[in-house]
Every structure is written in C-alpha cells, then in structure tokens.
mmCIF file of C-alpha atoms in Angstrom:
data_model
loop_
_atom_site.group_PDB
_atom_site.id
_atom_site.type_symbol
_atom_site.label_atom_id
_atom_site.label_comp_id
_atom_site.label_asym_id
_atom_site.label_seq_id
_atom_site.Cartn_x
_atom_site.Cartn_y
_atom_site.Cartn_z
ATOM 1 C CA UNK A 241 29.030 -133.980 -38.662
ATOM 2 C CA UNK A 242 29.270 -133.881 -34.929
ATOM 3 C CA UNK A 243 26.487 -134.412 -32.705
ATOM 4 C CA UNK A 244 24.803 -131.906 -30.442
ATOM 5 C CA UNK A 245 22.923 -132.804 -27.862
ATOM 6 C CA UNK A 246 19.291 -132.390 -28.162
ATOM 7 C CA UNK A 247 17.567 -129.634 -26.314
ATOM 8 C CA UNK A 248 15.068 -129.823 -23.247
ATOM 9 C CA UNK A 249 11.626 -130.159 -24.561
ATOM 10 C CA UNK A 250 9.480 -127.342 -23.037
ATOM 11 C CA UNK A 251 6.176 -128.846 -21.451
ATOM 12 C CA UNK A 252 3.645 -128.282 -24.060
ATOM 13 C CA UNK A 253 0.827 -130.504 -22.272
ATOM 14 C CA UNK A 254 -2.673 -129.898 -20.603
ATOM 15 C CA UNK A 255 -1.988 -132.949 -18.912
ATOM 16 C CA UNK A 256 -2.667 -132.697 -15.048
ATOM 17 C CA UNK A 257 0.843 -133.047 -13.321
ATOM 18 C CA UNK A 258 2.990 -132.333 -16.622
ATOM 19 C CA UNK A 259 4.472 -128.962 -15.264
ATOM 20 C CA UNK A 260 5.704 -128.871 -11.163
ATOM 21 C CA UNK A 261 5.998 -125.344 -9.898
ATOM 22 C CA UNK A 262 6.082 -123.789 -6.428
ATOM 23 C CA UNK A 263 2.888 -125.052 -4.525
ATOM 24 C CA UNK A 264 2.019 -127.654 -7.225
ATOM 25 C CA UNK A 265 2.503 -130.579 -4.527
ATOM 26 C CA UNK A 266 -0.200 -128.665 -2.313
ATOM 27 C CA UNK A 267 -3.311 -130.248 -1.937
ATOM 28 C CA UNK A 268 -5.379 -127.388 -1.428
ATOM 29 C CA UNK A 269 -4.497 -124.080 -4.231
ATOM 30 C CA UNK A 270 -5.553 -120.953 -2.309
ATOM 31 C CA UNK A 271 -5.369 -117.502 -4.687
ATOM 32 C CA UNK A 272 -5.824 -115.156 -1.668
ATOM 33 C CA UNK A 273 -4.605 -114.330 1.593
ATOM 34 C CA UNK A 274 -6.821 -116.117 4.252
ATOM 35 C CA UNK A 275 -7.456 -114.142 7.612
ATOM 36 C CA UNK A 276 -6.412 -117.541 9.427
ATOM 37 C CA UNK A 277 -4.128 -120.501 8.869
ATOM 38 C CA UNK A 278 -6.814 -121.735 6.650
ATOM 39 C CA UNK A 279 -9.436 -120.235 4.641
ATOM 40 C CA UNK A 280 -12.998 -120.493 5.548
ATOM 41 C CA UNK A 281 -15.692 -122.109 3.531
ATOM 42 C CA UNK A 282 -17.109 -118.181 3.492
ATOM 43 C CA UNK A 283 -14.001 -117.096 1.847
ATOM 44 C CA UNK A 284 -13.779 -120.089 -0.284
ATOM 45 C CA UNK A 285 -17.054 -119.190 -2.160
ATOM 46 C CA UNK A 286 -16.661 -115.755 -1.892
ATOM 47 C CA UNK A 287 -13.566 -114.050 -2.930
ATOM 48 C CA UNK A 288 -12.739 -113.498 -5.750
ATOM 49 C CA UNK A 289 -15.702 -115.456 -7.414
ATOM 50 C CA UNK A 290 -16.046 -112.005 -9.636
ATOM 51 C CA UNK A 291 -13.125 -111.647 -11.189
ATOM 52 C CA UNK A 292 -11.351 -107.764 -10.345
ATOM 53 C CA UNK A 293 -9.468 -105.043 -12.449
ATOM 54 C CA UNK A 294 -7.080 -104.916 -9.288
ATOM 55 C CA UNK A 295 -6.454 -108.576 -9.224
ATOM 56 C CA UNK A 296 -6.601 -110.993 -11.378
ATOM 57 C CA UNK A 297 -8.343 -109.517 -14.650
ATOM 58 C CA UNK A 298 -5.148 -107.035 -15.456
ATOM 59 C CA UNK A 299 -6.589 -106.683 -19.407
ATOM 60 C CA UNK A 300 -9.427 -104.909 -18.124
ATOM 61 C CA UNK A 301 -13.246 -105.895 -17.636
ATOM 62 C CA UNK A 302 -14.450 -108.122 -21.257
ATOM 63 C CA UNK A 303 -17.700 -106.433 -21.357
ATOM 64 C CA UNK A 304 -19.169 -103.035 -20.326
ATOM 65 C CA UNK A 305 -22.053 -101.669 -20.049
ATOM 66 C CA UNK A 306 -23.765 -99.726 -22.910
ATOM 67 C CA UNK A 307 -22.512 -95.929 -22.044
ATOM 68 C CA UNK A 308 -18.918 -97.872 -21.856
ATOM 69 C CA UNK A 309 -18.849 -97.717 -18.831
ATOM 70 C CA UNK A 310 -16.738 -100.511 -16.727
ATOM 71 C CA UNK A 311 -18.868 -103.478 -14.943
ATOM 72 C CA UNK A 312 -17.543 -102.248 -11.612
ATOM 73 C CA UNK A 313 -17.375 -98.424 -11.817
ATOM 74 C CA UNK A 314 -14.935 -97.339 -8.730
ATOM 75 C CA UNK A 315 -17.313 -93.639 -9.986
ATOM 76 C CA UNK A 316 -20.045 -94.487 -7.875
ATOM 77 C CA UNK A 317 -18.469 -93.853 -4.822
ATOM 78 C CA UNK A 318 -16.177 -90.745 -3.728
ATOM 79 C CA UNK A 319 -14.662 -92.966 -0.981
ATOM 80 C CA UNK A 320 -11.503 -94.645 -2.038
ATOM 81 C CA UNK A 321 -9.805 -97.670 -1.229
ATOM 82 C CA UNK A 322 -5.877 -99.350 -1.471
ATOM 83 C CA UNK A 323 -7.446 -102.831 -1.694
ATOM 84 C CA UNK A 324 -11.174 -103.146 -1.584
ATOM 85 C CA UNK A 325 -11.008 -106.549 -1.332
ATOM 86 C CA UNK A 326 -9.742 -106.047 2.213
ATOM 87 C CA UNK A 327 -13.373 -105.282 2.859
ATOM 88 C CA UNK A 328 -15.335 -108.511 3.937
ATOM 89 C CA UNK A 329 -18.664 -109.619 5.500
ATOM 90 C CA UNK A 330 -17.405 -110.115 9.595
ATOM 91 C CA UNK A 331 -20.476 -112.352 10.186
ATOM 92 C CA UNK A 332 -19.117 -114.577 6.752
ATOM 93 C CA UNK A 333 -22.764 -114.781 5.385
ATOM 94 C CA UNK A 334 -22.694 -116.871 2.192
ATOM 95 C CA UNK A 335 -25.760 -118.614 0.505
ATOM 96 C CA UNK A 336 -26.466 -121.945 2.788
ATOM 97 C CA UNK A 337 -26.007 -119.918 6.030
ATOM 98 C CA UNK A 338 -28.618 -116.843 4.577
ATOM 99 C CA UNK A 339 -31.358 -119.019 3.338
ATOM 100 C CA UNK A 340 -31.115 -121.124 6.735
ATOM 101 C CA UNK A 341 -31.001 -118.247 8.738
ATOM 102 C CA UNK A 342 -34.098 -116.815 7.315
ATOM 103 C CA UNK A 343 -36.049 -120.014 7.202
ATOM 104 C CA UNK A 344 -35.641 -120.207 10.741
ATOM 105 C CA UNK A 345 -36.886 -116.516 11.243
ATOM 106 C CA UNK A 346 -39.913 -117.041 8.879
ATOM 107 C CA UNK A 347 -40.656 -120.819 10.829
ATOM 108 C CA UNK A 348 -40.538 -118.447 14.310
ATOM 109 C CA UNK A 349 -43.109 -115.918 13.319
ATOM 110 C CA UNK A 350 -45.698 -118.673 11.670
ATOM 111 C CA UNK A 351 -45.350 -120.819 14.922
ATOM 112 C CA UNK A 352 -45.987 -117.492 17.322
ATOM 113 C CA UNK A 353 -48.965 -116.465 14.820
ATOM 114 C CA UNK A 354 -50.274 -119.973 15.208
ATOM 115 C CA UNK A 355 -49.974 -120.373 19.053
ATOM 116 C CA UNK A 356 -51.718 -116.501 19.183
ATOM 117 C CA UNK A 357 -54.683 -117.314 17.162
ATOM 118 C CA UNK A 358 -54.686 -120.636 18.645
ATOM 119 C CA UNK A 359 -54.570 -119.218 22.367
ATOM 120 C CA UNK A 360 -57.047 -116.041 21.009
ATOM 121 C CA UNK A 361 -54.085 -113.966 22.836
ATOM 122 C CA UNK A 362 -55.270 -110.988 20.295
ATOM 123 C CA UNK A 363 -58.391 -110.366 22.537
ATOM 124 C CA UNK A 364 -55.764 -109.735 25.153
ATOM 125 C CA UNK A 365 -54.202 -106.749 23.119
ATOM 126 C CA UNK A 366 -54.636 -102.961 25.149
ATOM 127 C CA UNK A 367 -57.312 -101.203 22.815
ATOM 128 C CA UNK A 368 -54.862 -98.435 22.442
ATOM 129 C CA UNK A 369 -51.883 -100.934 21.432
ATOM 130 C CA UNK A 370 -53.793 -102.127 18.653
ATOM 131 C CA UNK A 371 -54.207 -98.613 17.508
ATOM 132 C CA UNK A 372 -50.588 -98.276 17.519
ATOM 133 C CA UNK A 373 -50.091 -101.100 15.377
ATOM 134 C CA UNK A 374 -52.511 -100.489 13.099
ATOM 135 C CA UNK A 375 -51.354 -96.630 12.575
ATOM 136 C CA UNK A 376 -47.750 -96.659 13.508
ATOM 137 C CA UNK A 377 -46.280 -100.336 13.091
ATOM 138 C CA UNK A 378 -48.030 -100.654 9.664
ATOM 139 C CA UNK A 379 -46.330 -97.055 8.522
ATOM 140 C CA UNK A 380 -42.887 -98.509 9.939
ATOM 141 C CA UNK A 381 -43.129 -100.953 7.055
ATOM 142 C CA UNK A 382 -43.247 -98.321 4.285
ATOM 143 C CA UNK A 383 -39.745 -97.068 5.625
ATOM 144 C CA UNK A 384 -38.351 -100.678 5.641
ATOM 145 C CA UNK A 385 -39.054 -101.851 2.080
ATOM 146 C CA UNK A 386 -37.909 -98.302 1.032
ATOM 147 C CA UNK A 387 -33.890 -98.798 2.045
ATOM 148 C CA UNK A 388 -34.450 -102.311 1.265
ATOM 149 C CA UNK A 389 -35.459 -101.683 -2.455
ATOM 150 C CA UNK A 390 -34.048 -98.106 -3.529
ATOM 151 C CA UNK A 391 -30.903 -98.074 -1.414
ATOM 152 C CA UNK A 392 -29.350 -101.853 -0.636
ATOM 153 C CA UNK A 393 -31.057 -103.227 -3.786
ATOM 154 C CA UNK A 394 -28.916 -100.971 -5.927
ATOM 155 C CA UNK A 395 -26.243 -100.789 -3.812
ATOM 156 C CA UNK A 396 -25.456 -104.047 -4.242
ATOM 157 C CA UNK A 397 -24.985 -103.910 -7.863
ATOM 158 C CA UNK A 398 -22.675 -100.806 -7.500
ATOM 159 C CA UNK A 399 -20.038 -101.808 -5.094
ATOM 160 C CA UNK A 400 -17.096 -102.852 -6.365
ATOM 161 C CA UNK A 401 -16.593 -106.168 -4.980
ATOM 162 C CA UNK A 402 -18.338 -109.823 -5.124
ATOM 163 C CA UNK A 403 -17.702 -109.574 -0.818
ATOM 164 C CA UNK A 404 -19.917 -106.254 -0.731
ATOM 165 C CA UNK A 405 -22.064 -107.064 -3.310
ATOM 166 C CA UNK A 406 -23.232 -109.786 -0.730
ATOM 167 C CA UNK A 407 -23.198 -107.715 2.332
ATOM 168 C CA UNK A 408 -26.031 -105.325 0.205
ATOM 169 C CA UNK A 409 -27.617 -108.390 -0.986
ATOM 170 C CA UNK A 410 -28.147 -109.726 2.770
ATOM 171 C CA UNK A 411 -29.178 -106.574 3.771
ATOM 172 C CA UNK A 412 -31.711 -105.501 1.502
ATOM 173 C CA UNK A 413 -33.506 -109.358 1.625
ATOM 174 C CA UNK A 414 -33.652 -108.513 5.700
ATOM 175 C CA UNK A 415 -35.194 -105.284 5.002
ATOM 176 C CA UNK A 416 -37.295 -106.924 2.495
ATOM 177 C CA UNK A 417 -38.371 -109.702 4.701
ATOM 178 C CA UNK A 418 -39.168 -108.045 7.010
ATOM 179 C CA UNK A 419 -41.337 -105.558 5.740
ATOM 180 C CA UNK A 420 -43.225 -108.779 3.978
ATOM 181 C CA UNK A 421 -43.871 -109.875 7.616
ATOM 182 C CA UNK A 422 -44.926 -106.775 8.467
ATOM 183 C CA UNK A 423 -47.447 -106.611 5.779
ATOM 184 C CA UNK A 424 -48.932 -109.993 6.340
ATOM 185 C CA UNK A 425 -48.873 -109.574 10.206
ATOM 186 C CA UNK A 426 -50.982 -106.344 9.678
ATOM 187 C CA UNK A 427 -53.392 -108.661 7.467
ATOM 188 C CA UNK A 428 -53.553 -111.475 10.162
ATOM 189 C CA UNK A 429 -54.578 -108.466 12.980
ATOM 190 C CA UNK A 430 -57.233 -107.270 10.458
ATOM 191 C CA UNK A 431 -58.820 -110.670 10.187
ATOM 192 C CA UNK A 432 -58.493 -111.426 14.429
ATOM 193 C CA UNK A 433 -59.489 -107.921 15.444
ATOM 194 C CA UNK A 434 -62.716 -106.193 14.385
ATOM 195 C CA UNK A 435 -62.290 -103.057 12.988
ATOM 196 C CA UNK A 436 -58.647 -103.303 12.826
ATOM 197 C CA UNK A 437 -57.795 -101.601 9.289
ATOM 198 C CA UNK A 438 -54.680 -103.226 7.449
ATOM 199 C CA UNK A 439 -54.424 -99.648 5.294
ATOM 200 C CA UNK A 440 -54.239 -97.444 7.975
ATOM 201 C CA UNK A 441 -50.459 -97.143 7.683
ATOM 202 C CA UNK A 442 -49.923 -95.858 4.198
ATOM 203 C CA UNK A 443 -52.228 -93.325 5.301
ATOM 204 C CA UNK A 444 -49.796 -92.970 8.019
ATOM 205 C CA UNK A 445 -46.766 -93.174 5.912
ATOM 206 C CA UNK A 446 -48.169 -89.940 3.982
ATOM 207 C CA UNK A 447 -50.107 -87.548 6.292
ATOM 208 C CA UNK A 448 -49.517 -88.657 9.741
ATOM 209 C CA UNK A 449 -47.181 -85.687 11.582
ATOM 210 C CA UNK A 450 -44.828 -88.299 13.718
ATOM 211 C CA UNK A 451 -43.620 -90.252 10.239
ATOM 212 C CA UNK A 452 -42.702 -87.205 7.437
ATOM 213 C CA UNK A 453 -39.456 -86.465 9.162
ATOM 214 C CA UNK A 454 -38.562 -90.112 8.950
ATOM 215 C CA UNK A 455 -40.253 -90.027 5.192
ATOM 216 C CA UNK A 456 -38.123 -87.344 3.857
ATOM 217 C CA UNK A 457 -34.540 -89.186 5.966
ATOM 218 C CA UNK A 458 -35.221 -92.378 3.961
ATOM 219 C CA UNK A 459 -36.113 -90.651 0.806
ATOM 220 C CA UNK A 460 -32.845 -88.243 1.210
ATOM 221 C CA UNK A 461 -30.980 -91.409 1.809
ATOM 222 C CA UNK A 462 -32.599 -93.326 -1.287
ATOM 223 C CA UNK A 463 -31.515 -90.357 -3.803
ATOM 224 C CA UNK A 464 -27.825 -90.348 -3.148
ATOM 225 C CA UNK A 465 -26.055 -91.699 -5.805
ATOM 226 C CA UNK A 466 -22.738 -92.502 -3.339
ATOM 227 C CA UNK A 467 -23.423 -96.192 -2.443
ATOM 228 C CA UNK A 468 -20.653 -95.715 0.730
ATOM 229 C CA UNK A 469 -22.910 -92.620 1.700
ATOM 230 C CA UNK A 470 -26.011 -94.462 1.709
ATOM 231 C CA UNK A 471 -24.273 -97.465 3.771
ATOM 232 C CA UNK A 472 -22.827 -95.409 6.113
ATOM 233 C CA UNK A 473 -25.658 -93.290 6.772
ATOM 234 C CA UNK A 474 -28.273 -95.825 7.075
ATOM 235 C CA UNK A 475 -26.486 -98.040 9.604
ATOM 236 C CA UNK A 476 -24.571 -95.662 11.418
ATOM 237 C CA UNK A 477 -26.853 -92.609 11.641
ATOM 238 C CA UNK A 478 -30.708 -93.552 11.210
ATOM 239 C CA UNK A 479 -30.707 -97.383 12.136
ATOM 240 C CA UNK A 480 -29.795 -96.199 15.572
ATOM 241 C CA UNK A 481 -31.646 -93.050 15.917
ATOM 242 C CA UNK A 482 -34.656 -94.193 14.160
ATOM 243 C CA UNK A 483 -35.111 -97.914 13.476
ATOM 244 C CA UNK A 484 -34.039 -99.344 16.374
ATOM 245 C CA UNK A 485 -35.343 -96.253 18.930
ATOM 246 C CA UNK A 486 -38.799 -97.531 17.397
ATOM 247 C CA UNK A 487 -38.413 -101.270 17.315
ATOM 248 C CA UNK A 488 -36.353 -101.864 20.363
ATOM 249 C CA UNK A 489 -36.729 -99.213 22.989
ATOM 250 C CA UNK A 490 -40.835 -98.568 21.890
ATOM 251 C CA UNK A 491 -42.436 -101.807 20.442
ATOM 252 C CA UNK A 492 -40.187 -104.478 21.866
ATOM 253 C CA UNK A 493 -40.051 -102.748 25.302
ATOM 254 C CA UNK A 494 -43.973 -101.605 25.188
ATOM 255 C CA UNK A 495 -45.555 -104.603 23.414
ATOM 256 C CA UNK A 496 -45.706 -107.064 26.466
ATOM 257 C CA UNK A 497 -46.587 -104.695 28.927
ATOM 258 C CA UNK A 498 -49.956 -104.360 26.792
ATOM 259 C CA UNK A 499 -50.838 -107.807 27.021
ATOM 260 C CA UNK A 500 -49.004 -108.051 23.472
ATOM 261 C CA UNK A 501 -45.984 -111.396 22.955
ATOM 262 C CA UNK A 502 -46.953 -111.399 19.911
ATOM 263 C CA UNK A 503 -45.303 -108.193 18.016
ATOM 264 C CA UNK A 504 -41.502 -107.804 20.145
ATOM 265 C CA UNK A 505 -40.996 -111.566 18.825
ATOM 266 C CA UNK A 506 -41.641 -110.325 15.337
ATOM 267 C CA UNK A 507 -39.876 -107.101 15.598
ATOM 268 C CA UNK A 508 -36.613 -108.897 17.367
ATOM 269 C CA UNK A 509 -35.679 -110.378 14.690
ATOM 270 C CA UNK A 510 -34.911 -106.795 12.573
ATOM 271 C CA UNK A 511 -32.886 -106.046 15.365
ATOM 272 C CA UNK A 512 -31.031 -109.329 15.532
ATOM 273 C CA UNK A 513 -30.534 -108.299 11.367
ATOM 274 C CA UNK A 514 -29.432 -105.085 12.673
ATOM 275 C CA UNK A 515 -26.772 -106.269 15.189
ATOM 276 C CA UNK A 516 -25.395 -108.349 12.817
ATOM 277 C CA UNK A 517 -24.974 -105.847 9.765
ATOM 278 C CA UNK A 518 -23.971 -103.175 11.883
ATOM 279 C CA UNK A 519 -20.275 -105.281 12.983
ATOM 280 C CA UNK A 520 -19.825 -105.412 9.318
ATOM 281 C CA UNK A 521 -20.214 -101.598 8.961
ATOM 282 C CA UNK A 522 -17.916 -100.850 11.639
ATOM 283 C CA UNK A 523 -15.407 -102.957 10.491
ATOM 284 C CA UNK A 524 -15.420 -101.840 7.095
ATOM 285 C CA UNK A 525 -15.496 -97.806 7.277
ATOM 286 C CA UNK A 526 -12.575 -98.754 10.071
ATOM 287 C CA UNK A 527 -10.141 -100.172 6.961
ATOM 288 C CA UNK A 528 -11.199 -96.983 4.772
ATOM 289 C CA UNK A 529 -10.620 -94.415 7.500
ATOM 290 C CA UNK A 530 -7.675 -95.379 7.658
ATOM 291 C CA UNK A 531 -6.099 -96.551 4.329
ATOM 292 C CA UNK A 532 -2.751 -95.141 4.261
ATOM 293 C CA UNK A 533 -3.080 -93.872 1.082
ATOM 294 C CA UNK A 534 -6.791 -92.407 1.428
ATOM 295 C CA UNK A 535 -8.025 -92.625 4.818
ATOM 296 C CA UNK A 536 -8.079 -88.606 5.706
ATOM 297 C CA UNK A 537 -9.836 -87.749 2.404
ATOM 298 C CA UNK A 538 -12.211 -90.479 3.345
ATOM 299 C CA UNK A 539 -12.557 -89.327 6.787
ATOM 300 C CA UNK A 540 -13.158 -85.144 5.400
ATOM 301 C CA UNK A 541 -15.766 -87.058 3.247
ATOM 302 C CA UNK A 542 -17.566 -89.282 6.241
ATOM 303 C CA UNK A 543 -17.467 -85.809 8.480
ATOM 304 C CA UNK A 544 -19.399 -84.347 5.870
ATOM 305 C CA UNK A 545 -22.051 -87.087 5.264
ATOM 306 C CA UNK A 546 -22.470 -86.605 9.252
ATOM 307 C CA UNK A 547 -23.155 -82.545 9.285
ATOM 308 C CA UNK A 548 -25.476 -83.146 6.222
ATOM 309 C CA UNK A 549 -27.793 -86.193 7.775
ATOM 310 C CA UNK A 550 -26.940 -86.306 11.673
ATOM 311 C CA UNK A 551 -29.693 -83.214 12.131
ATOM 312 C CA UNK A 552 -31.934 -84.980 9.738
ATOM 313 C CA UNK A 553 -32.463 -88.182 11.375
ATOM 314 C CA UNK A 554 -31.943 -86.640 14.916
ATOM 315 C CA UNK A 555 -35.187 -83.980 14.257
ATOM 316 C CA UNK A 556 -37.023 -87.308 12.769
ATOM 317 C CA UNK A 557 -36.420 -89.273 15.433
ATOM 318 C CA UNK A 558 -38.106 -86.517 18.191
ATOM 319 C CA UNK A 559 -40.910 -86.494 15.771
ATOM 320 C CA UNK A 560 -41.820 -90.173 17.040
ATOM 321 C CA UNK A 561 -42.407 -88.593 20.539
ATOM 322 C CA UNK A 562 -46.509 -88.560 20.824
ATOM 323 C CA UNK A 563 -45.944 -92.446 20.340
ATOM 324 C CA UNK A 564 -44.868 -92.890 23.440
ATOM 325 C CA UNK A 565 -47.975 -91.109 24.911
ATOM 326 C CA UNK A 566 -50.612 -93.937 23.105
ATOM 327 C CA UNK A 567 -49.966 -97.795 25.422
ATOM 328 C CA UNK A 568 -52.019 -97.832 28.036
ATOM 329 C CA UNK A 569 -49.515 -99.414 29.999
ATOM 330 C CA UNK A 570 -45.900 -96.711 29.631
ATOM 331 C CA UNK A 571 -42.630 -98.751 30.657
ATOM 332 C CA UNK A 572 -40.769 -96.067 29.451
ATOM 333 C CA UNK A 573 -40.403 -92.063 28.940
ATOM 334 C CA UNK A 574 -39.877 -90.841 25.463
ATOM 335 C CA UNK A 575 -36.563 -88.924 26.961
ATOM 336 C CA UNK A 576 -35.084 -92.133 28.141
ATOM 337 C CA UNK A 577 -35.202 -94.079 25.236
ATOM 338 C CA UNK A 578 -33.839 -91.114 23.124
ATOM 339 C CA UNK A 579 -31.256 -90.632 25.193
ATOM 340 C CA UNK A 580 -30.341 -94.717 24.653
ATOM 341 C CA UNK A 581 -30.914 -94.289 20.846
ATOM 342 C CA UNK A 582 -28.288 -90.803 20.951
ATOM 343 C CA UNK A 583 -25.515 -92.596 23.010
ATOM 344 C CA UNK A 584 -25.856 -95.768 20.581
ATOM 345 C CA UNK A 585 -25.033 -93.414 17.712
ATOM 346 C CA UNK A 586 -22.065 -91.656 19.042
ATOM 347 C CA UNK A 587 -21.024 -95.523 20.438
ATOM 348 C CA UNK A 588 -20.644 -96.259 16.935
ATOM 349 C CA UNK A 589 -19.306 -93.263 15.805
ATOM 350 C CA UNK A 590 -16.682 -93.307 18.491
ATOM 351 C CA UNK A 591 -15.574 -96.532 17.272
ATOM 352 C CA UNK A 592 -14.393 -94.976 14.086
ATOM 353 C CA UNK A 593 -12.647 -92.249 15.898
ATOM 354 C CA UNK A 594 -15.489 -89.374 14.257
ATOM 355 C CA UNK A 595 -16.530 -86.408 16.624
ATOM 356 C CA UNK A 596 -19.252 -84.453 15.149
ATOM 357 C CA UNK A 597 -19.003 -81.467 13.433
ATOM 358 C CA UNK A 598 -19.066 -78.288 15.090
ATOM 359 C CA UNK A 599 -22.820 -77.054 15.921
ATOM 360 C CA UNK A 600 -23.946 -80.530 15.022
ATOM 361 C CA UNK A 601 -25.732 -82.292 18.725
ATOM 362 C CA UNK A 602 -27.802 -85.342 18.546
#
C-alpha cells in the first residue's frame, strides 16, 4: 500500500503562543481605534469594557430585561448615531482621576470653612448677603440635586454606551456633590449666624416668585424620557442661562464685595464641573449633527428641543432679577449679567452650527 503523507495537524491548543496570526508578535493587543498613536489609559479602561450589539457581541445582548427589552435600548433616544462609540468623554474622566478630583474639591471647602470659623469672617457677612444665602443659595440646591438625581442618574443607565454611561455618571455625582455641600454649608451658617434658618430655602424652592420658573425648567427637563434631550438641554440651554447666570455672574461676582470669600470658593467649583462637562457636550452633539447617515434628522430634532425649552429657561432666568436688587454692595446690573448668560448660550449653540427657530429670542 503506498504511503501518503500525513496531513498538517490543525492547532487544537489553549496553549499561549500555539497559534501566530497577524499582530500576535505585538506586545500590546489594542481592539479599537485609538485617537493617537497610542491609546490612553482613559481609553484603555473604558471602551469597550461593556460589551456592544454593534461591536463585538454580534449574537445579540445574553440577558434582557423583564419586558424583553435589550440591556441597551437604542428606544430611549430619537437621536441616532453611525457609531456611538465615536462618542467619548473629551476631559478622559475614568475612576482614579474622578475620585481624586473630588477629594481635592471636598479637602478645599473643609479647609475655607475651617479658616472662616477660625478667622470669625461670618461676622463680616453684609446682613442682606446672608439673607440671600439663606433664601436664595439654599433654594439653588433643590434645583441641583434635582438634574443630578432624576435626569443624569437615569441617564446614565440609558445611554447606549459604557463611554456615556460615565460622562452621566460624572455628572450627576458633581451635581450631587455639590448640592451635599450646599446643604451642609447652609447648616454651618445656621450654627455661626444667629437667626440664620437652614430651611428657609425649601420654602424658597416652593413659594418664593424668583425660583418657580426655574422649578417647572428642571422639572420639564426631569420628565423627558429622551436621555439626548435632557443632555442637550441641560448643558446647552439652562446651565448657561440659569446655573451659571446665578453662580458665576451673581454669587461668585457679588459674594466678596459683601465681605463674603467664603461662598464664590464654594460655588467655583460647580462652575469648574460645568466647564469641564460642557467640552464634552459640544463635542458630542458635533459627531451626531453631523453623522452622514443621520445628522439632518438629528439636527430637525435638536431645532425642536430648542423652540420647546429656549423660552422656558430664558423667562426663568429674568425671574432671578429682584436678586440682584438684595447685596448691599451691587458690582453688577441684572441686564449685564443676562446679557453675558444670553451670548454664552448662543456661543455654544453657534458652535454646533444651530440658529434659533423663528420667533424664538433669548
């Protein structure tokens, strides 16, 4: 019988090294497309950590949720996207650089609330600051843990990737924080200055005039059920109309001028959160405006979230005017720090190439 020769064994091993293939020699295995030469340790331990119906999970999501609905429901938003993943945090925020970044803020406002008492610099407060603390800052609070809790909370668990999922996370701990700081700084005040009441601002919150146009914005925002809505509208329209007209242009720019240091350090650091989550946003709505495949439906949609909440947040914001009438001490006119807050809006709304709607003025 004549011999054949035997054929190539196919590599049937888990052994490391048993199989060579293209890249196999490479000493670093990267799955995605880094934005440089080289990944960065952001996008090392962030894409792609949740697996993806788009990418690498092509059988489909191995568990749903119990009205069978997918894990990541692309439903939840009417914005679309080619590739989602192209969507990323600018800042690269990833767990070390987050919890460092906020232990620094929290070490910064117990060192200036220890120096204060320590220096009895709240006896140097303006009687009629303190009153705007204690019924307007305190109320502020109220709209801060609101997005934090009902909108970025549950945002975050909607989106429909692991890099969004942590640019809601971030955000909503900021809003969180902050409103925690808020809430113990207003209990600090009530111990240092007699008659100061801590409560004063839910009262606020639900009766006072200047706050129910910003109350019904945030609760608007809170019941859409359009996660993109909710992020674009929050950063885009009322962040810059309403939170930082009141915490930059009124109780950063007022506080020291009322023999208050104190408060604007406190307050900076929402706006430092601010600065940072807004170059995200930007960034972001500029891939899905213009997708090739769905950037002018997304653009019909982002026109319309403007005319719907653009008048809303521009009538709440005038509502804060009598503020500006309470320091002692006025470094500023209510008309020029509108004006500010207005042009920062359309500033960012320029950048995304969006002119407002016709009989819409801010």
């Amino acid at each position: 019988m004549a011999q054949t020769e035997p054929m190539e064994r196919t590599v049937r091993t888990a052994e490391a090294g048993a199989f060579k293939f293209t890249g196999s020699e490479d000493r670093r295995f990267v799955y995605f497309q880094p934005r440089k030469r080289r990944p960065t340790t952001y996008e090392d331990v962030t894409i792609d950590i949740q697996p993806h119906t788009g990418r690498h999970l092509k059988q489909g999501f191995l568990l749903a949720m119990l009205d069978d609905s997918p894990n990541y429901n692309p439903e939840r938003t009417r914005v679309q996207c080619s590739d989602w993943n192209r969507i990323v945090d600018v800042n690269e925020e990833y767990e070390r650089i987050f919890y460092q970044r906020q232990h620094a803020v929290e070490e910064q406002f117990r060192r200036t609330l220890e120096t204060a008492k320590s220096r009895q610099v709240f006896e140097t407060f303006h009687p009629r600051w303190t009153r705007v603390l204690e019924i307007h800052l305190s109320a502020f609070k109220h709209a801060e843990y609101g997005l934090g809790m009902y909108s970025f909370a549950i945002m975050q668990r909607e989106a429909l990737t692991i890099m969004l999922n942590n640019v809601f996370t971030v955000q909503s701990a900021e809003k969180l924080r902050f409103a925690q700081d808020l809430t113990i700084y207003m209990m600090e005040l009530a111990e240092q200055i007699t008659g100061f009441s801590e409560s004063r601002g839910r009262e606020s919150w639900l009766s006072a005039p200047e706050w129910q146009g910003i109350r019904k914005a945030v609760e608007q925002i809170n019941a859409s059920t359009d996660w993109a809505e909710q992020w674009f509208v929050i950063n885009l329209l009322y962040e810059p109309l309403i939170g930082q007209l009141f915490r930059g242009r009124f109780i950063m720019l007022f506080g020291s001028q009322n023999g208050d240091f104190v408060t604007p350090v406190l307050v900076s650091t929402a706006e430092a959160d601010y600065d940072r989550n807004l170059r995200t946003t930007v960034e972001a709505f500029k891939v899905l405006l213009g997708d090739e495949q769905h950037g002018a439906a997304n653009r019909t949609l982002v026109e319309g979230w403007v005319e719907k909440y653009l008048p809303l947040c521009t009538e709440a914001s005038k509502g804060l005017e009598p503020l500006w009438e309470m320091p002692q001490v006025q470094v500023a006119a209510f008309s020029d720090s509108y004006e500010r807050a207005a042009s920062k809006c359309l500033h960012n709304l320029s950048a995304l190439a969006i002119t407002l709607p016709k009989g819409v003025r801010v």
